[in-house]
Coordinates of C-alpha atoms in Angstrom, one line a residue:
M187 CA 3.2 6.8 29.6
A188 CA 6.6 5.0 29.6
A189 CA 4.9 1.6 29.6
R190 CA 2.7 2.6 26.7
R191 CA 5.7 3.6 24.6
D192 CA 7.4 0.4 25.4
R193 CA 4.5 -1.7 24.2
T194 CA 4.4 0.0 20.8
H195 CA 8.2 -0.2 20.6
Y196 CA 7.8 -4.0 20.7
L197 CA 5.1 -3.9 18.1
Y198 CA 7.4 -2.3 15.5
L199 CA 10.2 -4.7 16.5
A200 CA 7.8 -7.4 15.7
V201 CA 7.1 -5.8 12.3
I202 CA 10.8 -5.8 11.5
G203 CA 11.0 -9.5 12.5
A204 CA 7.9 -10.3 10.4
V205 CA 9.5 -8.6 7.3
L206 CA 12.7 -10.7 7.8
L207 CA 10.7 -13.9 8.2
G208 CA 8.6 -13.1 5.2
I209 CA 11.7 -12.6 3.0
T210 CA 13.1 -16.0 4.3
V211 CA 9.8 -17.8 3.5
G212 CA 9.7 -16.1 0.1
F213 CA 13.1 -17.5 -0.9
L214 CA 12.8 -21.0 0.7
A215 CA 9.1 -21.8 -0.1
P216 CA 8.0 -19.4 -2.9
G217 CA 4.8 -21.5 -3.6
V218 CA 3.7 -21.2 0.0
A219 CA 4.7 -17.5 0.2
V220 CA 2.5 -16.5 -2.7
E221 CA -0.5 -18.0 -1.0
L222 CA 0.1 -15.6 2.0
K223 CA -0.7 -12.5 0.0
P224 CA -4.2 -12.2 1.5
L225 CA -2.6 -11.5 4.9
G226 CA -1.0 -8.3 3.5
T227 CA -4.0 -7.3 1.5
G228 CA -6.3 -7.7 4.5
F229 CA -4.2 -5.5 6.7
V230 CA -3.9 -2.7 4.1
N231 CA -7.7 -2.9 3.5
L232 CA -8.2 -2.4 7.3
I233 CA -6.1 0.8 7.2
K234 CA -7.9 2.0 4.0
M235 CA -11.2 1.5 5.8
M236 CA -10.2 4.2 8.2
I237 CA -8.9 6.8 5.7
S238 CA -12.1 8.4 4.7
P239 CA -13.5 9.1 8.2
I240 CA -10.1 10.4 9.4
I241 CA -9.8 12.8 6.5
F242 CA -13.4 13.9 6.9
C243 CA -13.1 14.6 10.6
T244 CA -9.7 16.3 10.3
I245 CA -10.8 18.7 7.5
V246 CA -14.2 19.5 8.9
L247 CA -12.6 20.4 12.3
G248 CA -9.8 22.4 10.6
V249 CA -12.0 24.3 8.2
G250 CA -15.0 24.7 10.5
S251 CA -12.9 26.3 13.3
V252 CA -11.2 28.9 11.0
R253 CA -13.0 32.2 11.0
K254 CA -11.9 33.4 7.6
A255 CA -12.7 31.3 4.5
A256 CA -9.9 33.0 2.6
K257 CA -7.3 31.4 4.8
V258 CA -8.4 27.9 3.7
G259 CA -8.2 29.0 0.1
A260 CA -4.8 30.5 0.6
V261 CA -3.5 27.2 2.1
G262 CA -5.0 25.1 -0.8
G263 CA -3.6 27.4 -3.5
L264 CA -0.2 27.6 -2.0
A265 CA -0.1 23.8 -1.6
L266 CA -1.1 23.1 -5.2
G267 CA 1.5 25.6 -6.5
Y268 CA 4.2 23.9 -4.5
F269 CA 3.1 20.5 -5.7
L270 CA 3.4 21.6 -9.3
V271 CA 6.9 23.0 -8.8
M272 CA 8.2 19.9 -6.9
S273 CA 6.8 17.5 -9.5
T274 CA 8.6 19.3 -12.2
V275 CA 11.9 19.2 -10.2
A276 CA 11.4 15.5 -9.6
L277 CA 10.8 15.0 -13.3
A278 CA 14.0 16.8 -14.2
I279 CA 16.1 14.8 -11.8
G280 CA 14.6 11.5 -13.1
L281 CA 15.4 12.6 -16.7
L282 CA 19.0 13.5 -15.8
V283 CA 19.8 10.3 -14.0
G284 CA 17.9 8.1 -16.5
N285 CA 19.9 9.6 -19.4
L286 CA 23.1 9.1 -17.6
L287 CA 22.5 5.4 -16.6
E288 CA 20.8 4.1 -19.8
P289 CA 19.5 1.2 -17.6
G290 CA 17.6 -0.7 -20.3
S291 CA 20.4 -1.4 -22.7
G292 CA 21.3 -5.1 -23.1
L293 CA 17.9 -6.6 -22.1
H294 CA 15.9 -8.8 -24.5
L295 CA 12.1 -8.9 -25.0
T296 CA 10.4 -12.3 -25.0
K297 CA 6.8 -13.0 -26.1
E298 CA 5.7 -13.5 -22.4
I299 CA 7.1 -10.2 -21.4
A300 CA 5.4 -8.4 -24.4
E301 CA 2.1 -9.9 -23.4
A302 CA 2.6 -8.7 -19.8
G303 CA 3.2 -5.2 -21.0
A304 CA 0.2 -5.1 -23.2
K305 CA -2.0 -6.3 -20.3
Q306 CA -0.9 -3.4 -18.2
A307 CA -2.0 -0.9 -20.8
E308 CA -5.6 -2.2 -20.9
G309 CA -7.9 0.6 -19.5
A310 CA -4.9 2.4 -18.0
S311 CA -5.6 5.9 -19.2
E312 CA -8.2 8.3 -18.0
S313 CA -9.3 11.6 -19.6
T314 CA -9.2 14.9 -17.7
P315 CA -13.0 15.4 -17.8
D316 CA -13.4 11.8 -16.4
F317 CA -10.9 12.6 -13.6
L318 CA -12.7 15.9 -12.7
L319 CA -16.2 14.3 -12.7
G320 CA -14.8 11.5 -10.6
I321 CA -14.2 14.0 -7.8
I322 CA -17.9 14.4 -7.4
P323 CA -19.4 11.5 -5.4
T324 CA -22.7 9.9 -6.4
T325 CA -24.2 10.7 -3.0
L326 CA -23.1 12.6 0.0
V327 CA -22.1 9.4 1.8
S328 CA -20.8 7.4 -1.2
A329 CA -17.4 9.1 -0.8
F330 CA -17.0 7.1 2.4
T331 CA -18.1 3.8 1.0
E332 CA -16.1 4.0 -2.2
G333 CA -12.9 5.0 -0.5
E334 CA -12.1 7.9 -2.9
V335 CA -9.7 10.4 -1.2
L336 CA -10.6 13.4 -3.4
Q337 CA -14.4 12.7 -3.1
T338 CA -14.0 12.6 0.7
L339 CA -11.9 15.8 0.5
L340 CA -14.7 17.6 -1.4
V341 CA -17.5 16.5 0.9
A342 CA -15.4 17.5 4.0
L343 CA -14.6 20.9 2.6
L344 CA -18.3 21.6 1.9
A345 CA -19.2 20.5 5.4
G346 CA -16.4 22.6 6.9
F347 CA -17.4 25.7 5.1
A348 CA -21.1 25.1 6.0
L349 CA -20.2 24.8 9.7
Q350 CA -18.0 27.9 9.4
A351 CA -21.0 29.9 8.0
M352 CA -23.2 28.7 10.9
G353 CA -21.0 30.3 13.5
S354 CA -21.8 29.5 17.1
A355 CA -24.7 27.3 16.0
G356 CA -22.3 24.9 14.4
E357 CA -20.1 24.5 17.5
P358 CA -22.0 21.5 19.0
V359 CA -21.6 19.7 15.6
L360 CA -17.8 20.5 15.7
R361 CA -17.5 19.1 19.2
G362 CA -19.4 15.9 18.1
I363 CA -17.1 15.5 15.2
G364 CA -14.1 16.0 17.5
H365 CA -15.3 13.0 19.6
I366 CA -15.8 10.9 16.5
Q367 CA -12.2 11.7 15.4
R368 CA -10.9 10.4 18.7
L369 CA -12.9 7.2 18.3
V370 CA -11.7 6.7 14.8
F371 CA -8.0 7.2 15.8
R372 CA -8.5 4.8 18.7
I373 CA -9.8 2.2 16.3
L374 CA -6.8 2.8 14.1
G375 CA -4.5 2.3 17.0
M376 CA -6.1 -1.1 17.6
I377 CA -5.7 -2.1 13.9
M378 CA -2.0 -1.3 14.1
W379 CA -1.4 -4.4 16.3
A380 CA -2.1 -6.5 13.2
A381 CA 0.8 -4.9 11.4
P382 CA 3.3 -7.8 11.9
V383 CA 0.9 -10.3 10.3
G384 CA 0.2 -7.9 7.4
A385 CA 3.9 -7.2 6.9
F386 CA 4.8 -10.9 6.9
G387 CA 2.1 -11.8 4.3
A388 CA 2.9 -8.9 2.0
I389 CA 6.7 -9.3 1.9
A390 CA 6.6 -13.1 1.6
A391 CA 4.2 -12.9 -1.4
V392 CA 6.3 -10.3 -3.2
V393 CA 9.6 -12.2 -2.7
G394 CA 8.0 -15.6 -3.5
A395 CA 6.5 -14.3 -6.8
T396 CA 9.6 -12.4 -7.9
G397 CA 12.5 -14.6 -7.0
A398 CA 16.2 -13.7 -7.1
A399 CA 16.7 -14.1 -10.8
A400 CA 14.6 -11.1 -11.8
L401 CA 16.2 -8.9 -9.1
K402 CA 19.7 -9.6 -10.4
S403 CA 18.8 -9.0 -14.1
L404 CA 17.1 -5.7 -13.4
A405 CA 19.4 -4.5 -10.6
V406 CA 20.6 -1.5 -12.5
I407 CA 17.2 0.1 -12.9
M408 CA 16.2 -0.7 -9.3
I409 CA 19.5 0.6 -7.7
G410 CA 19.4 3.7 -10.0
F411 CA 15.8 4.4 -9.0
Y412 CA 16.5 4.0 -5.3
L413 CA 19.5 6.3 -5.5
T414 CA 17.6 8.9 -7.4
C415 CA 14.8 8.9 -4.8
G416 CA 17.4 9.3 -2.1
L417 CA 19.0 12.2 -3.9
F418 CA 15.7 13.9 -4.2
V419 CA 14.6 13.5 -0.6
F420 CA 17.9 14.2 1.2
V421 CA 19.3 16.9 -1.2
V422 CA 16.4 18.7 -2.7
L423 CA 13.7 18.3 0.0
G424 CA 16.4 18.5 2.7
A425 CA 17.8 21.8 1.5
L426 CA 14.3 23.3 1.1
L427 CA 13.2 22.2 4.6
R428 CA 16.4 23.7 6.1
L429 CA 16.1 27.0 4.2
V430 CA 12.4 27.6 4.8
A431 CA 11.6 26.0 8.1
G432 CA 15.1 25.6 9.7
I433 CA 14.4 21.9 10.3
N434 CA 16.9 19.1 9.6
I435 CA 15.4 16.5 7.2
W436 CA 16.9 13.6 9.3
S437 CA 15.1 14.8 12.4
L438 CA 11.7 14.8 10.6
L439 CA 12.3 11.4 8.9
K440 CA 13.4 10.0 12.3
Y441 CA 10.1 11.3 13.8
L442 CA 8.2 9.5 11.0
G443 CA 10.3 6.3 11.2
R444 CA 7.5 4.0 12.2
E445 CA 5.4 5.2 9.2
F446 CA 8.3 4.5 6.8
L447 CA 8.6 1.0 8.2
L448 CA 4.9 0.5 7.7
I449 CA 5.1 1.6 4.1
L450 CA 8.2 -0.5 3.5
S451 CA 6.4 -3.6 4.8
T452 CA 3.1 -3.1 3.0
S453 CA 4.3 -1.4 -0.3
S454 CA 1.4 1.1 0.2
S455 CA 1.8 4.8 1.2
E456 CA -2.0 4.8 2.0
S457 CA -1.3 2.6 4.9
A458 CA 0.5 5.5 6.6
L459 CA -1.8 8.4 5.5
P460 CA -3.9 8.4 8.7
R461 CA -0.8 8.4 10.9
L462 CA 0.8 11.2 8.9
I463 CA -2.3 13.4 9.6
A464 CA -2.1 12.6 13.3
K465 CA 1.7 13.1 13.5
M466 CA 1.7 16.4 11.6
E467 CA -0.9 17.7 14.0
H468 CA 1.1 16.5 17.0
L469 CA 4.2 18.2 15.5
G470 CA 2.5 21.6 15.8
V471 CA 1.0 22.2 12.3
S472 CA -2.6 23.5 12.4
K473 CA -5.6 21.4 11.5
P474 CA -6.5 23.4 8.4
V475 CA -3.0 23.0 6.9
V476 CA -2.8 19.3 7.7
G477 CA -6.3 18.6 6.6
I478 CA -5.9 20.2 3.2
T479 CA -2.2 19.6 2.4
V480 CA -1.9 15.9 3.3
P481 CA -5.0 14.5 1.5
T482 CA -4.5 16.7 -1.5
G483 CA -0.8 15.8 -1.6
Y484 CA -1.6 12.1 -1.8
S485 CA -3.2 12.8 -5.2
F486 CA -1.1 15.7 -6.6
N487 CA 2.3 15.7 -4.8
L488 CA 3.7 12.5 -6.4
D489 CA 7.4 13.1 -6.4
G490 CA 8.3 9.5 -6.3
T491 CA 5.8 8.6 -9.0
A492 CA 7.3 11.4 -11.2
I493 CA 10.8 10.0 -10.8
Y494 CA 9.5 6.4 -11.5
L495 CA 7.6 7.3 -14.6
T496 CA 10.6 9.2 -16.0
M497 CA 13.2 6.5 -15.4
A498 CA 10.8 3.6 -16.3
S499 CA 10.0 5.3 -19.7
L500 CA 13.7 5.8 -20.5
F501 CA 14.4 2.2 -19.4
T502 CA 11.6 0.7 -21.6
A503 CA 12.7 2.7 -24.7
E504 CA 16.4 1.7 -24.2
A505 CA 15.4 -2.0 -23.7
M506 CA 13.3 -1.9 -26.9
G507 CA 16.3 -0.4 -28.9
D508 CA 14.3 2.8 -29.7
P509 CA 15.5 5.5 -27.3
L510 CA 13.3 8.6 -26.8
S511 CA 14.5 12.0 -28.1
I512 CA 14.6 14.9 -25.5
G513 CA 11.5 16.4 -27.0
E514 CA 9.7 13.1 -26.8
Q515 CA 10.8 12.5 -23.3
I516 CA 9.5 15.9 -22.1
S517 CA 6.1 15.7 -23.9
L518 CA 5.5 12.0 -22.8
L519 CA 6.5 12.6 -19.2
V520 CA 4.5 15.8 -18.8
F521 CA 1.5 13.8 -20.0
M522 CA 2.2 11.0 -17.5
I523 CA 2.5 13.4 -14.6
I524 CA -1.0 14.8 -15.4
A525 CA -2.4 11.3 -15.9
S526 CA -0.9 10.0 -12.6
K527 CA -3.2 12.1 -10.3
G528 CA -4.7 9.8 -7.6
A529 CA -2.2 7.0 -8.2
A530 CA -0.4 7.4 -4.8
G531 CA -0.8 4.4 -2.5
V532 CA -2.5 2.2 -5.0
T533 CA -0.3 -0.8 -5.8
G534 CA 0.3 -1.2 -9.5
A535 CA -1.2 2.2 -10.4
G536 CA 2.2 3.6 -11.4
L537 CA 2.7 0.7 -13.8
A538 CA -0.7 1.2 -15.3
T539 CA 0.0 5.0 -15.8
L540 CA 3.3 4.1 -17.5
A541 CA 1.6 1.7 -19.9
G542 CA -1.2 4.1 -20.7
G543 CA 1.2 7.0 -21.4
L544 CA 3.4 4.9 -23.7
Q545 CA 0.3 3.6 -25.5
S546 CA -0.9 7.2 -26.2
H547 CA 2.5 8.5 -27.3
R548 CA 4.6 5.6 -28.5
P549 CA 2.4 2.5 -28.9
E550 CA 5.3 0.4 -30.2
L551 CA 7.0 0.7 -26.7
V552 CA 4.1 -0.6 -24.7
D553 CA 5.3 -4.3 -24.9
G554 CA 8.5 -3.2 -23.1
V555 CA 6.6 -2.4 -19.9
G556 CA 6.5 -6.2 -19.3
L557 CA 10.2 -6.0 -18.5
I558 CA 9.6 -4.3 -15.2
V559 CA 6.4 -6.0 -14.2
G560 CA 8.3 -8.4 -12.0
I561 CA 10.2 -5.8 -10.0
D562 CA 7.4 -3.1 -9.9
R563 CA 6.5 -4.0 -6.3
F564 CA 10.1 -3.4 -5.2
M565 CA 10.2 -0.1 -7.1
S566 CA 6.7 0.9 -5.7
E567 CA 8.2 0.8 -2.2
A568 CA 10.7 3.5 -3.0
R569 CA 8.0 5.4 -4.9
A570 CA 5.7 5.3 -1.9
L571 CA 8.4 6.2 0.6
T572 CA 9.4 9.2 -1.6
N573 CA 5.8 10.3 -2.0
F574 CA 5.3 10.1 1.7
A575 CA 8.4 12.1 2.6
G576 CA 7.4 14.7 0.0
N577 CA 4.0 15.1 1.6
A578 CA 5.5 15.4 5.1
V579 CA 7.9 18.1 4.0
A580 CA 5.2 19.9 2.1
T581 CA 2.9 20.0 5.2
V582 CA 5.7 21.6 7.3
L583 CA 6.6 24.1 4.5
V584 CA 3.0 25.2 3.9
G585 CA 2.5 25.5 7.6
T586 CA 5.6 27.7 7.8
W587 CA 4.6 29.9 4.8
T588 CA 1.1 30.5 6.2
K589 CA 2.4 31.0 9.8
E590 CA 0.1 28.1 10.9
I591 CA 2.8 26.2 12.7
D592 CA 3.9 26.2 16.4
R593 CA 7.7 26.5 16.1
A594 CA 8.4 25.9 19.8
R595 CA 6.2 22.8 19.6
V596 CA 8.1 21.5 16.6
E597 CA 11.5 21.7 18.4
E598 CA 10.1 20.0 21.5
V599 CA 8.5 17.1 19.5
L600 CA 11.5 16.5 17.2
A601 CA 13.8 16.5 20.2
G602 CA 11.7 13.7 21.7
R603 CA 10.5 15.7 24.7
V604 CA 6.8 15.6 23.7
P605 CA 6.3 11.9 22.7
F606 CA 3.5 10.9 20.3
D607 CA 0.7 9.0 21.9
E608 CA 0.6 5.7 20.0
K609 CA -2.5 4.6 21.8
T610 CA -4.9 7.4 21.0
L611 CA -3.0 9.0 18.0
V612 CA -4.5 12.4 19.1
D613 CA -3.7 14.9 21.8
D614 CA -5.2 18.1 23.3
H615 CA -2.7 20.3 21.5
A616 CA -3.9 19.1 18.1
S617 CA -7.4 20.5 18.8
A618 CA -6.1 23.8 20.2
P619 CA -6.1 26.9 17.9
V620 CA -2.7 28.2 16.6
P621 CA -1.5 31.6 17.8
D622 CA -2.8 33.4 14.7
Q623 CA -6.3 31.9 15.1
R624 CA -6.4 32.9 18.8
A625 CA -5.5 36.4 17.8
E626 CA -8.3 36.5 15.2
E627 CA -10.8 35.3 17.9
G628 CA -9.6 37.9 20.3
E629 CA -10.0 40.7 17.7
E630 CA -13.6 39.5 16.9
K631 CA -14.5 39.5 20.6
A632 CA -13.1 43.0 21.0
R633 CA -15.1 44.3 18.0
A634 CA -18.2 42.7 19.5
G635 CA -17.6 44.3 22.8
V636 CA -17.1 41.1 24.7

């Protein structure tokens, strides 16, 4: 086991080295660096290829093994309620900091910038009926081929409830899906060895395309946004995690350190979604809670996106010399939070949502979106990191509220005494029933006279 941990340790050291090398190449040879973008895109696509089967296996195993369907509904309802509250809190924090900083004052709009902003608004908005209909896949298997997280979630929930209703007859199917899950996670572990190459290409392309000039001129909005995200994670989420679960936020973030590095190097929170599922199960949270909370959170628990949309809207209005009133700020941003569902992990989706929201509420401000096109990739990293941290905390909190978490296991894992298996990404504990589930099974056997 020690040798296995050492090998993956070198892998993530290589990722750090690749990021530094990518930054250097981006500054010294920007033309060459931009051409390296396919390396980063290819690696992220490899990860995305695995997301649908991992979500399907995790949810089917979680839901199918629970004896009471009401428990699954309770987990989903509680998670959605929590997501709504935390998005509102993130929105309020973004409004407060954005109004204090006034980051857009003093910037000037050129014709090229205005055209860039208008381009982002093209086809950016989506109606609520379109969103709801988009959750239903064309066929039972198209959810896997199209890579839609919510479509996969729907199919997996239906399959899980069907297996639950089958009772003992469905157990062979559940065992088969368990073996498939191990296979899928093993493939993911193999793909992770391409992370240094992907990180190098992604970072080099971003730095080469952006350059130092844009970073300097827009430093206020970037620094303000990063500080606001840090404030939300360490103060708001940290306090909530300590009060509800008794866990230190630093311990949880340290446990997820490699996932944060992966997001930072690829600018995509989706690249870490499969590993978050595996690590939350390893931590001691039950499969139903992990399987429902994590995929749903990637579409609805967008704390970082809420802060981004808030500050970017205020920034754009200030830069255009037409600040938003408090009433306009609230109505516009509530609209954007609703419109941003499903934007997590998709590079550029936050920018498109921003442009679409401004177009529907204040069309004269759309051109100003071009001001932040150049630095959106750097802001998307903080956005993705915050969304990821929010979903990790949410999974622990929902597990605590529903009593679907092994507290002793959490302490052992966070203390480093039960290391995560980087080679298989799964362990026997993850497939074992939690105490409440074992109690349910014992009661059923007693009633049946077993």
